[in-house]
C-alpha cells in the first residue's frame, strides 16, 4: 500500500483480447488527474501508471488495436491499485498466468478495480467471493452462473465494496476511475477531469437505460400467443389480465400461470415492458410532450410515465430524451 500523499502505482493488468477503451479510458483519467492536481497545487497522492500483461510487450486488443505493455512483475513488487480491463479475451477460458498473478497480488494491494468483464478474471482469482460487484449488463447472467458467490448488482454503473471496485461496460471504466480520483484527491480534481472529458462526474441512472429490451420470444401455446399478439397490437388498449383472459378463453389464474411459464414474466410485467419500449421510442424519435408520450405508450399520465422511468431506468423521461434523441446536425 501507499500513503495518501505518496506516489500511488496503478497496474493495468491486461489479458489478450481486451476491450481497448476499458484500459485507455481509466488510464487517461488517472493521467489527467495528475495534471490537474499539479496545476492547482492539490495535496495528495500522484499516480504512477503501468500497463502489464502475462506475455508483456505487445498487447492485442479485440479491435485489434495494439498496445504496449511490460511483463507481469513479481507480486512482492506490487502495491497501490490493480485495474483489470475486460473484453472478450478477459471472459474466455485461459489467462492462467494472469489469474495466478491476480490471486497473489490481491491481498497485497489497496484496491482491485474491474472494468466490464474484467470481473471474470478477478472472480477466477477468488477476489470477488462474497463481494458486491457489477459487470456489463449483457454478461451478468454468465457471471452469476459461473460465480454464484458474487453479490451481483446488475444495474449499477459502478460498485465499491472495499477493497474491490467494479464497473459495468466499456465507458463506465471512466466513471469508476473518476470515483477513485474523487476518493483520493477530492471532488475538485475529479470534477475538473470530468469537465475536460465532457462526461458526468456521477452518471445518472443505471445500466438498464443502455441495454436493449430482451424479449422472451414467442409463446408455445396458441392462447398465450394470442394474448402476446394483443399486447403488441395496441399498447393503449385495455391490457389488464382479466381482459386478456376473456379474449383468449382462459381463466385469469390459468393465463397468468401459462404466460409466466412460457415467457418467463408475468402478463403485467410483459405489458409494462412493451409500453416502456414504446415510450422510449417516442422519446427518441419524436418531439411529442411527455403527456402525449404517456398516453400514446399506454402508460397513462405524465406522472405515471415519470414514476415508471425512475423505477425502471433511474432517470426521468426528459433526461432520457436529452441523452438518447439524435441531435440535429
mmCIF file of C-alpha atoms in Angstrom:
data_model
loop_
_atom_site.group_PDB
_atom_site.id
_atom_site.type_symbol
_atom_site.label_atom_id
_atom_site.label_comp_id
_atom_site.label_asym_id
_atom_site.label_seq_id
_atom_site.Cartn_x
_atom_site.Cartn_y
_atom_site.Cartn_z
ATOM 1 C CA UNK A 1 0.000 0.000 0.000
ATOM 2 C CA UNK A 2 0.998 3.661 -0.278
ATOM 3 C CA UNK A 3 0.462 6.648 1.931
ATOM 4 C CA UNK A 4 -2.283 9.086 0.897
ATOM 5 C CA UNK A 5 0.315 11.716 -0.068
ATOM 6 C CA UNK A 6 2.817 9.423 -1.796
ATOM 7 C CA UNK A 7 3.217 8.004 -5.271
ATOM 8 C CA UNK A 8 0.424 5.514 -5.876
ATOM 9 C CA UNK A 9 1.135 2.852 -8.504
ATOM 10 C CA UNK A 10 -1.721 1.743 -10.732
ATOM 11 C CA UNK A 11 -1.228 -1.515 -12.606
ATOM 12 C CA UNK A 12 -3.402 -2.177 -15.636
ATOM 13 C CA UNK A 13 -3.370 -5.975 -15.881
ATOM 14 C CA UNK A 14 -4.250 -6.762 -19.491
ATOM 15 C CA UNK A 15 -5.367 -10.096 -20.887
ATOM 16 C CA UNK A 16 -5.103 -10.850 -24.579
ATOM 17 C CA UNK A 17 -8.151 -9.610 -26.474
ATOM 18 C CA UNK A 18 -9.178 -6.852 -24.058
ATOM 19 C CA UNK A 19 -11.534 -4.037 -24.995
ATOM 20 C CA UNK A 20 -9.107 -1.157 -25.575
ATOM 21 C CA UNK A 21 -11.350 1.510 -24.034
ATOM 22 C CA UNK A 22 -11.559 -0.488 -20.790
ATOM 23 C CA UNK A 23 -7.878 0.266 -20.349
ATOM 24 C CA UNK A 24 -7.352 3.548 -22.176
ATOM 25 C CA UNK A 25 -10.355 5.344 -20.616
ATOM 26 C CA UNK A 26 -9.350 4.893 -16.953
ATOM 27 C CA UNK A 27 -5.654 5.322 -17.841
ATOM 28 C CA UNK A 28 -6.348 8.778 -19.278
ATOM 29 C CA UNK A 29 -8.481 9.758 -16.261
ATOM 30 C CA UNK A 30 -5.669 8.989 -13.822
ATOM 31 C CA UNK A 31 -3.112 10.717 -16.036
ATOM 32 C CA UNK A 32 -5.321 13.816 -16.290
ATOM 33 C CA UNK A 33 -5.851 13.789 -12.516
ATOM 34 C CA UNK A 34 -2.077 14.084 -12.043
ATOM 35 C CA UNK A 35 -2.034 17.116 -14.369
ATOM 36 C CA UNK A 36 -4.959 18.815 -12.605
ATOM 37 C CA UNK A 37 -3.568 18.166 -9.125
ATOM 38 C CA UNK A 38 -0.149 19.523 -10.137
ATOM 39 C CA UNK A 39 -1.583 22.576 -11.915
ATOM 40 C CA UNK A 40 -3.709 23.625 -8.959
ATOM 41 C CA UNK A 41 -1.320 22.525 -6.213
ATOM 42 C CA UNK A 42 -3.672 19.922 -4.742
ATOM 43 C CA UNK A 43 -2.155 17.891 -1.925
ATOM 44 C CA UNK A 44 -2.407 14.139 -2.086
ATOM 45 C CA UNK A 45 -1.170 11.145 -3.989
ATOM 46 C CA UNK A 46 0.045 11.110 -7.560
ATOM 47 C CA UNK A 47 -0.478 8.146 -9.852
ATOM 48 C CA UNK A 48 2.305 6.147 -11.488
ATOM 49 C CA UNK A 49 0.757 4.178 -14.333
ATOM 50 C CA UNK A 50 1.892 0.754 -15.575
ATOM 51 C CA UNK A 51 0.449 -1.500 -18.280
ATOM 52 C CA UNK A 52 1.371 -5.139 -17.766
ATOM 53 C CA UNK A 53 0.362 -8.443 -19.310
ATOM 54 C CA UNK A 54 1.060 -12.118 -18.960
ATOM 55 C CA UNK A 55 3.299 -12.067 -22.008
ATOM 56 C CA UNK A 56 4.463 -8.464 -21.951
ATOM 57 C CA UNK A 57 5.413 -6.489 -24.997
ATOM 58 C CA UNK A 58 2.585 -6.154 -27.499
ATOM 59 C CA UNK A 59 -0.987 -6.497 -26.207
ATOM 60 C CA UNK A 60 -3.517 -7.247 -28.933
ATOM 61 C CA UNK A 61 -6.971 -5.861 -28.190
ATOM 62 C CA UNK A 62 -10.216 -7.163 -29.668
ATOM 63 C CA UNK A 63 -10.310 -4.139 -32.052
ATOM 64 C CA UNK A 64 -7.480 -5.221 -32.923
ATOM 65 C CA UNK A 65 -5.617 -2.122 -31.691
ATOM 66 C CA UNK A 66 -2.131 -2.964 -30.439
ATOM 67 C CA UNK A 67 -0.962 -1.623 -27.075
ATOM 68 C CA UNK A 68 2.470 -1.808 -25.468
ATOM 69 C CA UNK A 69 2.923 -3.403 -22.063
ATOM 70 C CA UNK A 70 5.509 -4.894 -19.726
ATOM 71 C CA UNK A 71 5.692 -8.397 -18.258
ATOM 72 C CA UNK A 72 3.867 -9.093 -15.010
ATOM 73 C CA UNK A 73 6.139 -8.018 -12.140
ATOM 74 C CA UNK A 74 6.766 -10.186 -9.066
ATOM 75 C CA UNK A 75 3.887 -9.970 -6.636
ATOM 76 C CA UNK A 76 6.218 -8.650 -3.933
ATOM 77 C CA UNK A 77 6.884 -5.559 -6.059
ATOM 78 C CA UNK A 78 3.205 -4.641 -6.498
ATOM 79 C CA UNK A 79 1.300 -2.131 -4.388
ATOM 80 C CA UNK A 80 -1.372 0.501 -4.938
ATOM 81 C CA UNK A 81 -4.255 -0.314 -7.291
ATOM 82 C CA UNK A 82 -4.689 -3.067 -9.866
ATOM 83 C CA UNK A 83 -7.148 -2.338 -12.690
ATOM 84 C CA UNK A 84 -8.408 -5.319 -14.697
ATOM 85 C CA UNK A 85 -9.836 -4.343 -18.111
ATOM 86 C CA UNK A 86 -12.493 -6.517 -19.714
ATOM 87 C CA UNK A 87 -13.298 -7.621 -23.228
ATOM 88 C CA UNK A 88 -13.823 -10.912 -24.992
ATOM 89 C CA UNK A 89 -10.355 -12.098 -24.036
ATOM 90 C CA UNK A 90 -10.946 -11.457 -20.347
ATOM 91 C CA UNK A 91 -14.013 -13.695 -20.014
ATOM 92 C CA UNK A 92 -12.790 -16.590 -22.154
ATOM 93 C CA UNK A 93 -11.055 -19.615 -20.615
ATOM 94 C CA UNK A 94 -7.317 -19.378 -20.208
ATOM 95 C CA UNK A 95 -5.302 -16.442 -18.865
ATOM 96 C CA UNK A 96 -4.000 -18.796 -16.192
ATOM 97 C CA UNK A 97 -0.773 -16.825 -15.636
ATOM 98 C CA UNK A 98 -2.700 -13.600 -15.177
ATOM 99 C CA UNK A 99 -5.247 -15.191 -12.839
ATOM 100 C CA UNK A 100 -2.481 -16.640 -10.663
ATOM 101 C CA UNK A 101 -0.765 -13.256 -10.555
ATOM 102 C CA UNK A 102 -4.017 -11.571 -9.509
ATOM 103 C CA UNK A 103 -4.510 -14.199 -6.807
ATOM 104 C CA UNK A 104 -1.028 -13.409 -5.465
ATOM 105 C CA UNK A 105 -1.243 -9.604 -5.575
ATOM 106 C CA UNK A 106 -4.873 -9.281 -4.420
ATOM 107 C CA UNK A 107 -4.112 -9.391 -0.670
ATOM 108 C CA UNK A 108 -1.143 -7.014 -1.092
ATOM 109 C CA UNK A 109 -2.751 -4.036 -2.807
ATOM 110 C CA UNK A 110 -5.019 -1.239 -1.647
ATOM 111 C CA UNK A 111 -7.633 -1.732 -4.369
ATOM 112 C CA UNK A 112 -8.675 -4.162 -7.048
ATOM 113 C CA UNK A 113 -10.714 -2.480 -9.799
ATOM 114 C CA UNK A 114 -12.508 -4.285 -12.612
ATOM 115 C CA UNK A 115 -13.885 -2.792 -15.804
ATOM 116 C CA UNK A 116 -16.655 -4.595 -17.698
ATOM 117 C CA UNK A 117 -15.854 -8.328 -17.928
ATOM 118 C CA UNK A 118 -12.610 -7.889 -16.042
ATOM 119 C CA UNK A 119 -14.833 -9.179 -13.229
ATOM 120 C CA UNK A 120 -14.434 -12.685 -14.679
ATOM 121 C CA UNK A 121 -10.666 -12.604 -14.167
ATOM 122 C CA UNK A 122 -10.976 -11.197 -10.648
ATOM 123 C CA UNK A 123 -13.627 -13.795 -9.804
ATOM 124 C CA UNK A 124 -11.474 -16.663 -11.068
ATOM 125 C CA UNK A 125 -8.694 -15.366 -8.827
ATOM 126 C CA UNK A 126 -11.049 -15.582 -5.834
ATOM 127 C CA UNK A 127 -11.111 -11.816 -5.287
ATOM 128 C CA UNK A 128 -14.882 -11.320 -5.529
ATOM 129 C CA UNK A 129 -16.219 -14.076 -3.271
ATOM 130 C CA UNK A 130 -18.986 -12.612 -1.122
ATOM 131 C CA UNK A 131 -18.431 -9.143 -2.598
ATOM 132 C CA UNK A 132 -20.921 -6.800 -4.199
ATOM 133 C CA UNK A 133 -19.894 -6.193 -7.797
ATOM 134 C CA UNK A 134 -21.190 -5.332 -11.244
ATOM 135 C CA UNK A 135 -20.287 -6.127 -14.840
ATOM 136 C CA UNK A 136 -21.610 -5.455 -18.333
ATOM 137 C CA UNK A 137 -25.385 -5.960 -18.437
ATOM 138 C CA UNK A 138 -25.076 -8.483 -21.293
ATOM 139 C CA UNK A 139 -22.724 -10.697 -19.245
ATOM 140 C CA UNK A 140 -24.437 -10.548 -15.854
ATOM 141 C CA UNK A 141 -26.175 -13.921 -16.190
ATOM 142 C CA UNK A 142 -22.928 -15.585 -17.324
ATOM 143 C CA UNK A 143 -21.034 -14.178 -14.345
ATOM 144 C CA UNK A 144 -23.715 -15.281 -11.888
ATOM 145 C CA UNK A 145 -23.785 -18.781 -13.372
ATOM 146 C CA UNK A 146 -20.010 -19.110 -13.206
ATOM 147 C CA UNK A 147 -19.545 -17.417 -9.817
ATOM 148 C CA UNK A 148 -22.763 -17.575 -7.745
ATOM 149 C CA UNK A 149 -20.974 -16.361 -4.592
ATOM 150 C CA UNK A 150 -20.769 -12.818 -6.016
ATOM 151 C CA UNK A 151 -23.479 -10.420 -4.837
ATOM 152 C CA UNK A 152 -24.082 -9.094 -8.340
ATOM 153 C CA UNK A 153 -25.595 -5.620 -8.814
ATOM 154 C CA UNK A 154 -26.590 -5.867 -12.496
ATOM 155 C CA UNK A 155 -27.960 -2.340 -12.952
ATOM 156 C CA UNK A 156 -25.137 -0.430 -11.236
ATOM 157 C CA UNK A 157 -22.715 1.728 -13.241
ATOM 158 C CA UNK A 158 -20.051 1.040 -10.619
ATOM 159 C CA UNK A 159 -19.894 -0.575 -7.203
ATOM 160 C CA UNK A 160 -17.478 -0.131 -4.307
ATOM 161 C CA UNK A 161 -17.095 -2.956 -1.812
ATOM 162 C CA UNK A 162 -13.605 -2.442 -0.404
ATOM 163 C CA UNK A 163 -11.084 -3.405 -1.463
ATOM 164 C CA UNK A 164 -12.930 -4.215 -4.701
ATOM 165 C CA UNK A 165 -14.259 -1.560 -7.068
ATOM 166 C CA UNK A 166 -16.108 -2.760 -10.178
ATOM 167 C CA UNK A 167 -17.788 -1.107 -13.139
ATOM 168 C CA UNK A 168 -20.190 -2.004 -15.925
ATOM 169 C CA UNK A 169 -19.406 -1.989 -19.625
ATOM 170 C CA UNK A 170 -16.708 -0.127 -21.525
ATOM 171 C CA UNK A 171 -17.133 3.633 -20.872
ATOM 172 C CA UNK A 172 -18.156 3.008 -17.268
ATOM 173 C CA UNK A 173 -14.467 2.434 -16.581
ATOM 174 C CA UNK A 174 -14.186 6.225 -16.874
ATOM 175 C CA UNK A 175 -16.933 6.617 -14.238
ATOM 176 C CA UNK A 176 -15.077 4.207 -11.964
ATOM 177 C CA UNK A 177 -11.737 5.982 -12.380
ATOM 178 C CA UNK A 178 -13.361 9.358 -11.663
ATOM 179 C CA UNK A 179 -14.862 7.916 -8.469
ATOM 180 C CA UNK A 180 -11.441 6.711 -7.339
ATOM 181 C CA UNK A 181 -9.890 10.085 -8.165
ATOM 182 C CA UNK A 182 -12.601 11.781 -6.111
ATOM 183 C CA UNK A 183 -11.883 9.441 -3.183
ATOM 184 C CA UNK A 184 -8.137 10.092 -3.469
ATOM 185 C CA UNK A 185 -7.871 13.763 -4.444
ATOM 186 C CA UNK A 186 -11.287 15.262 -3.824
ATOM 187 C CA UNK A 187 -14.266 16.457 -5.827
ATOM 188 C CA UNK A 188 -12.491 19.450 -7.369
ATOM 189 C CA UNK A 189 -9.913 17.335 -9.189
ATOM 190 C CA UNK A 190 -12.456 14.723 -10.254
ATOM 191 C CA UNK A 191 -14.950 17.353 -11.451
ATOM 192 C CA UNK A 192 -12.263 19.200 -13.415
ATOM 193 C CA UNK A 193 -11.191 15.991 -15.157
ATOM 194 C CA UNK A 194 -14.832 15.150 -15.909
ATOM 195 C CA UNK A 195 -15.319 18.571 -17.499
ATOM 196 C CA UNK A 196 -12.244 18.118 -19.661
ATOM 197 C CA UNK A 197 -13.541 14.737 -20.762
ATOM 198 C CA UNK A 198 -17.087 16.125 -21.271
ATOM 199 C CA UNK A 199 -18.636 13.386 -19.114
ATOM 200 C CA UNK A 200 -20.709 13.239 -15.935
ATOM 201 C CA UNK A 201 -18.799 13.041 -12.669
ATOM 202 C CA UNK A 202 -21.715 10.915 -11.428
ATOM 203 C CA UNK A 203 -23.684 9.498 -14.335
ATOM 204 C CA UNK A 204 -27.433 9.460 -13.550
ATOM 205 C CA UNK A 205 -29.358 6.226 -13.864
ATOM 206 C CA UNK A 206 -28.201 2.663 -14.255
ATOM 207 C CA UNK A 207 -27.335 0.203 -17.000
ATOM 208 C CA UNK A 208 -30.973 -0.550 -17.850
ATOM 209 C CA UNK A 209 -31.247 2.657 -19.850
ATOM 210 C CA UNK A 210 -28.488 1.431 -22.210
ATOM 211 C CA UNK A 211 -29.468 -2.203 -22.661
ATOM 212 C CA UNK A 212 -31.803 -3.144 -25.478
ATOM 213 C CA UNK A 213 -35.050 -4.794 -24.344
ATOM 214 C CA UNK A 214 -34.599 -8.543 -24.026
ATOM 215 C CA UNK A 215 -37.762 -10.350 -25.155
ATOM 216 C CA UNK A 216 -38.604 -13.900 -24.245
ATOM 217 C CA UNK A 217 -39.557 -14.968 -27.758
ATOM 218 C CA UNK A 218 -42.870 -16.410 -28.925
ATOM 219 C CA UNK A 219 -45.152 -18.336 -26.586
ATOM 220 C CA UNK A 220 -45.571 -22.091 -27.094
ATOM 221 C CA UNK A 221 -49.368 -22.366 -26.937
ATOM 222 C CA UNK A 222 -51.933 -20.555 -29.057
ATOM 223 C CA UNK A 223 -53.908 -18.837 -26.247
ATOM 224 C CA UNK A 224 -50.741 -17.265 -24.813
ATOM 225 C CA UNK A 225 -49.584 -16.277 -28.313
ATOM 226 C CA UNK A 226 -52.936 -14.573 -28.903
ATOM 227 C CA UNK A 227 -52.553 -12.633 -25.656
ATOM 228 C CA UNK A 228 -48.993 -11.754 -26.577
ATOM 229 C CA UNK A 229 -50.053 -10.521 -30.014
ATOM 230 C CA UNK A 230 -52.855 -8.445 -28.493
ATOM 231 C CA UNK A 231 -50.348 -6.683 -26.239
ATOM 232 C CA UNK A 232 -48.116 -5.769 -29.161
ATOM 233 C CA UNK A 233 -51.004 -4.800 -31.438
ATOM 234 C CA UNK A 234 -52.181 -1.843 -29.359
ATOM 235 C CA UNK A 235 -50.296 -0.665 -26.292
ATOM 236 C CA UNK A 236 -53.070 1.804 -25.458
ATOM 237 C CA UNK A 237 -55.769 -0.884 -25.252
ATOM 238 C CA UNK A 238 -57.188 -2.383 -22.060
ATOM 239 C CA UNK A 239 -54.482 -4.968 -21.331
ATOM 240 C CA UNK A 240 -55.490 -5.947 -17.823
ATOM 241 C CA UNK A 241 -55.200 -9.636 -17.034
ATOM 242 C CA UNK A 242 -58.966 -10.192 -16.820
ATOM 243 C CA UNK A 243 -59.458 -8.593 -20.249
ATOM 244 C CA UNK A 244 -56.700 -10.660 -21.872
ATOM 245 C CA UNK A 245 -58.002 -13.838 -20.241
ATOM 246 C CA UNK A 246 -61.516 -13.231 -21.564
ATOM 247 C CA UNK A 247 -60.107 -12.614 -25.012
ATOM 248 C CA UNK A 248 -58.342 -15.992 -25.158
ATOM 249 C CA UNK A 249 -60.992 -18.003 -23.309
ATOM 250 C CA UNK A 250 -58.979 -18.863 -20.209
ATOM 251 C CA UNK A 251 -59.322 -18.051 -16.545
ATOM 252 C CA UNK A 252 -57.147 -15.194 -15.316
ATOM 253 C CA UNK A 253 -55.239 -17.510 -12.988
ATOM 254 C CA UNK A 254 -54.596 -20.089 -15.710
ATOM 255 C CA UNK A 255 -53.438 -17.469 -18.228
ATOM 256 C CA UNK A 256 -51.098 -15.906 -15.676
ATOM 257 C CA UNK A 257 -49.529 -19.307 -14.914
ATOM 258 C CA UNK A 258 -49.136 -20.258 -18.598
ATOM 259 C CA UNK A 259 -47.853 -16.810 -19.566
ATOM 260 C CA UNK A 260 -45.117 -16.826 -16.946
ATOM 261 C CA UNK A 261 -44.187 -20.462 -17.668
ATOM 262 C CA UNK A 262 -43.826 -19.839 -21.415
ATOM 263 C CA UNK A 263 -42.428 -16.300 -21.479
ATOM 264 C CA UNK A 264 -40.646 -16.018 -18.157
ATOM 265 C CA UNK A 265 -42.511 -12.911 -16.936
ATOM 266 C CA UNK A 266 -45.963 -12.125 -15.617
ATOM 267 C CA UNK A 267 -48.520 -10.625 -18.030
ATOM 268 C CA UNK A 268 -48.403 -7.316 -16.146
ATOM 269 C CA UNK A 269 -44.618 -7.150 -16.386
ATOM 270 C CA UNK A 270 -44.725 -8.028 -20.075
ATOM 271 C CA UNK A 271 -47.251 -5.269 -20.743
ATOM 272 C CA UNK A 272 -45.091 -2.756 -18.902
ATOM 273 C CA UNK A 273 -42.023 -3.876 -20.876
ATOM 274 C CA UNK A 274 -43.832 -3.314 -24.180
ATOM 275 C CA UNK A 275 -45.200 0.055 -23.078
ATOM 276 C CA UNK A 276 -41.764 1.147 -21.834
ATOM 277 C CA UNK A 277 -40.258 0.255 -25.208
ATOM 278 C CA UNK A 278 -42.971 2.303 -26.922
ATOM 279 C CA UNK A 279 -42.321 5.275 -24.628
ATOM 280 C CA UNK A 280 -38.568 5.089 -25.198
ATOM 281 C CA UNK A 281 -39.078 5.002 -28.960
ATOM 282 C CA UNK A 282 -41.404 8.022 -28.837
ATOM 283 C CA UNK A 283 -38.942 9.980 -26.718
ATOM 284 C CA UNK A 284 -36.102 9.129 -29.078
ATOM 285 C CA UNK A 285 -37.910 9.661 -32.374
ATOM 286 C CA UNK A 286 -40.498 12.429 -31.789
ATOM 287 C CA UNK A 287 -40.778 15.838 -30.160
ATOM 288 C CA UNK A 288 -44.111 14.981 -28.501
ATOM 289 C CA UNK A 289 -44.587 16.244 -24.966
ATOM 290 C CA UNK A 290 -44.424 13.830 -22.067
ATOM 291 C CA UNK A 291 -48.234 13.910 -21.689
ATOM 292 C CA UNK A 292 -48.605 12.718 -25.277
ATOM 293 C CA UNK A 293 -45.839 10.115 -24.878
ATOM 294 C CA UNK A 294 -47.523 8.776 -21.733
ATOM 295 C CA UNK A 295 -50.883 8.467 -23.494
ATOM 296 C CA UNK A 296 -49.565 7.007 -26.755
ATOM 297 C CA UNK A 297 -47.391 4.447 -24.979
ATOM 298 C CA UNK A 298 -50.247 3.249 -22.799
ATOM 299 C CA UNK A 299 -48.574 4.366 -19.581
ATOM 300 C CA UNK A 300 -51.357 6.827 -18.786
ATOM 301 C CA UNK A 301 -50.350 10.170 -17.289
ATOM 302 C CA UNK A 302 -47.069 12.051 -17.311
ATOM 303 C CA UNK A 303 -46.726 11.255 -13.601
ATOM 304 C CA UNK A 304 -47.113 7.502 -14.161
ATOM 305 C CA UNK A 305 -44.608 7.774 -17.034
ATOM 306 C CA UNK A 306 -42.126 9.555 -14.779
ATOM 307 C CA UNK A 307 -42.550 7.013 -11.981
ATOM 308 C CA UNK A 308 -42.054 4.134 -14.404
ATOM 309 C CA UNK A 309 -38.864 5.632 -15.855
ATOM 310 C CA UNK A 310 -37.440 6.396 -12.415
ATOM 311 C CA UNK A 311 -38.220 2.896 -11.175
ATOM 312 C CA UNK A 312 -37.044 1.061 -14.287
ATOM 313 C CA UNK A 313 -34.176 3.223 -15.563
ATOM 314 C CA UNK A 314 -33.301 5.596 -12.751
ATOM 315 C CA UNK A 315 -33.780 8.712 -14.924
ATOM 316 C CA UNK A 316 -36.668 10.995 -15.849
ATOM 317 C CA UNK A 317 -38.293 10.835 -19.311
ATOM 318 C CA UNK A 318 -36.843 14.267 -20.112
ATOM 319 C CA UNK A 319 -33.325 13.192 -19.141
ATOM 320 C CA UNK A 320 -33.738 10.032 -21.198
ATOM 321 C CA UNK A 321 -34.789 12.058 -24.251
ATOM 322 C CA UNK A 322 -31.894 14.505 -23.834
ATOM 323 C CA UNK A 323 -29.468 11.620 -23.715
ATOM 324 C CA UNK A 324 -30.765 9.388 -26.479
ATOM 325 C CA UNK A 325 -32.641 11.503 -29.012
ATOM 326 C CA UNK A 326 -30.395 12.200 -32.039
ATOM 327 C CA UNK A 327 -29.321 15.832 -32.179
ATOM 328 C CA UNK A 328 -29.867 17.800 -35.393
ATOM 329 C CA UNK A 329 -26.727 18.268 -37.462
#
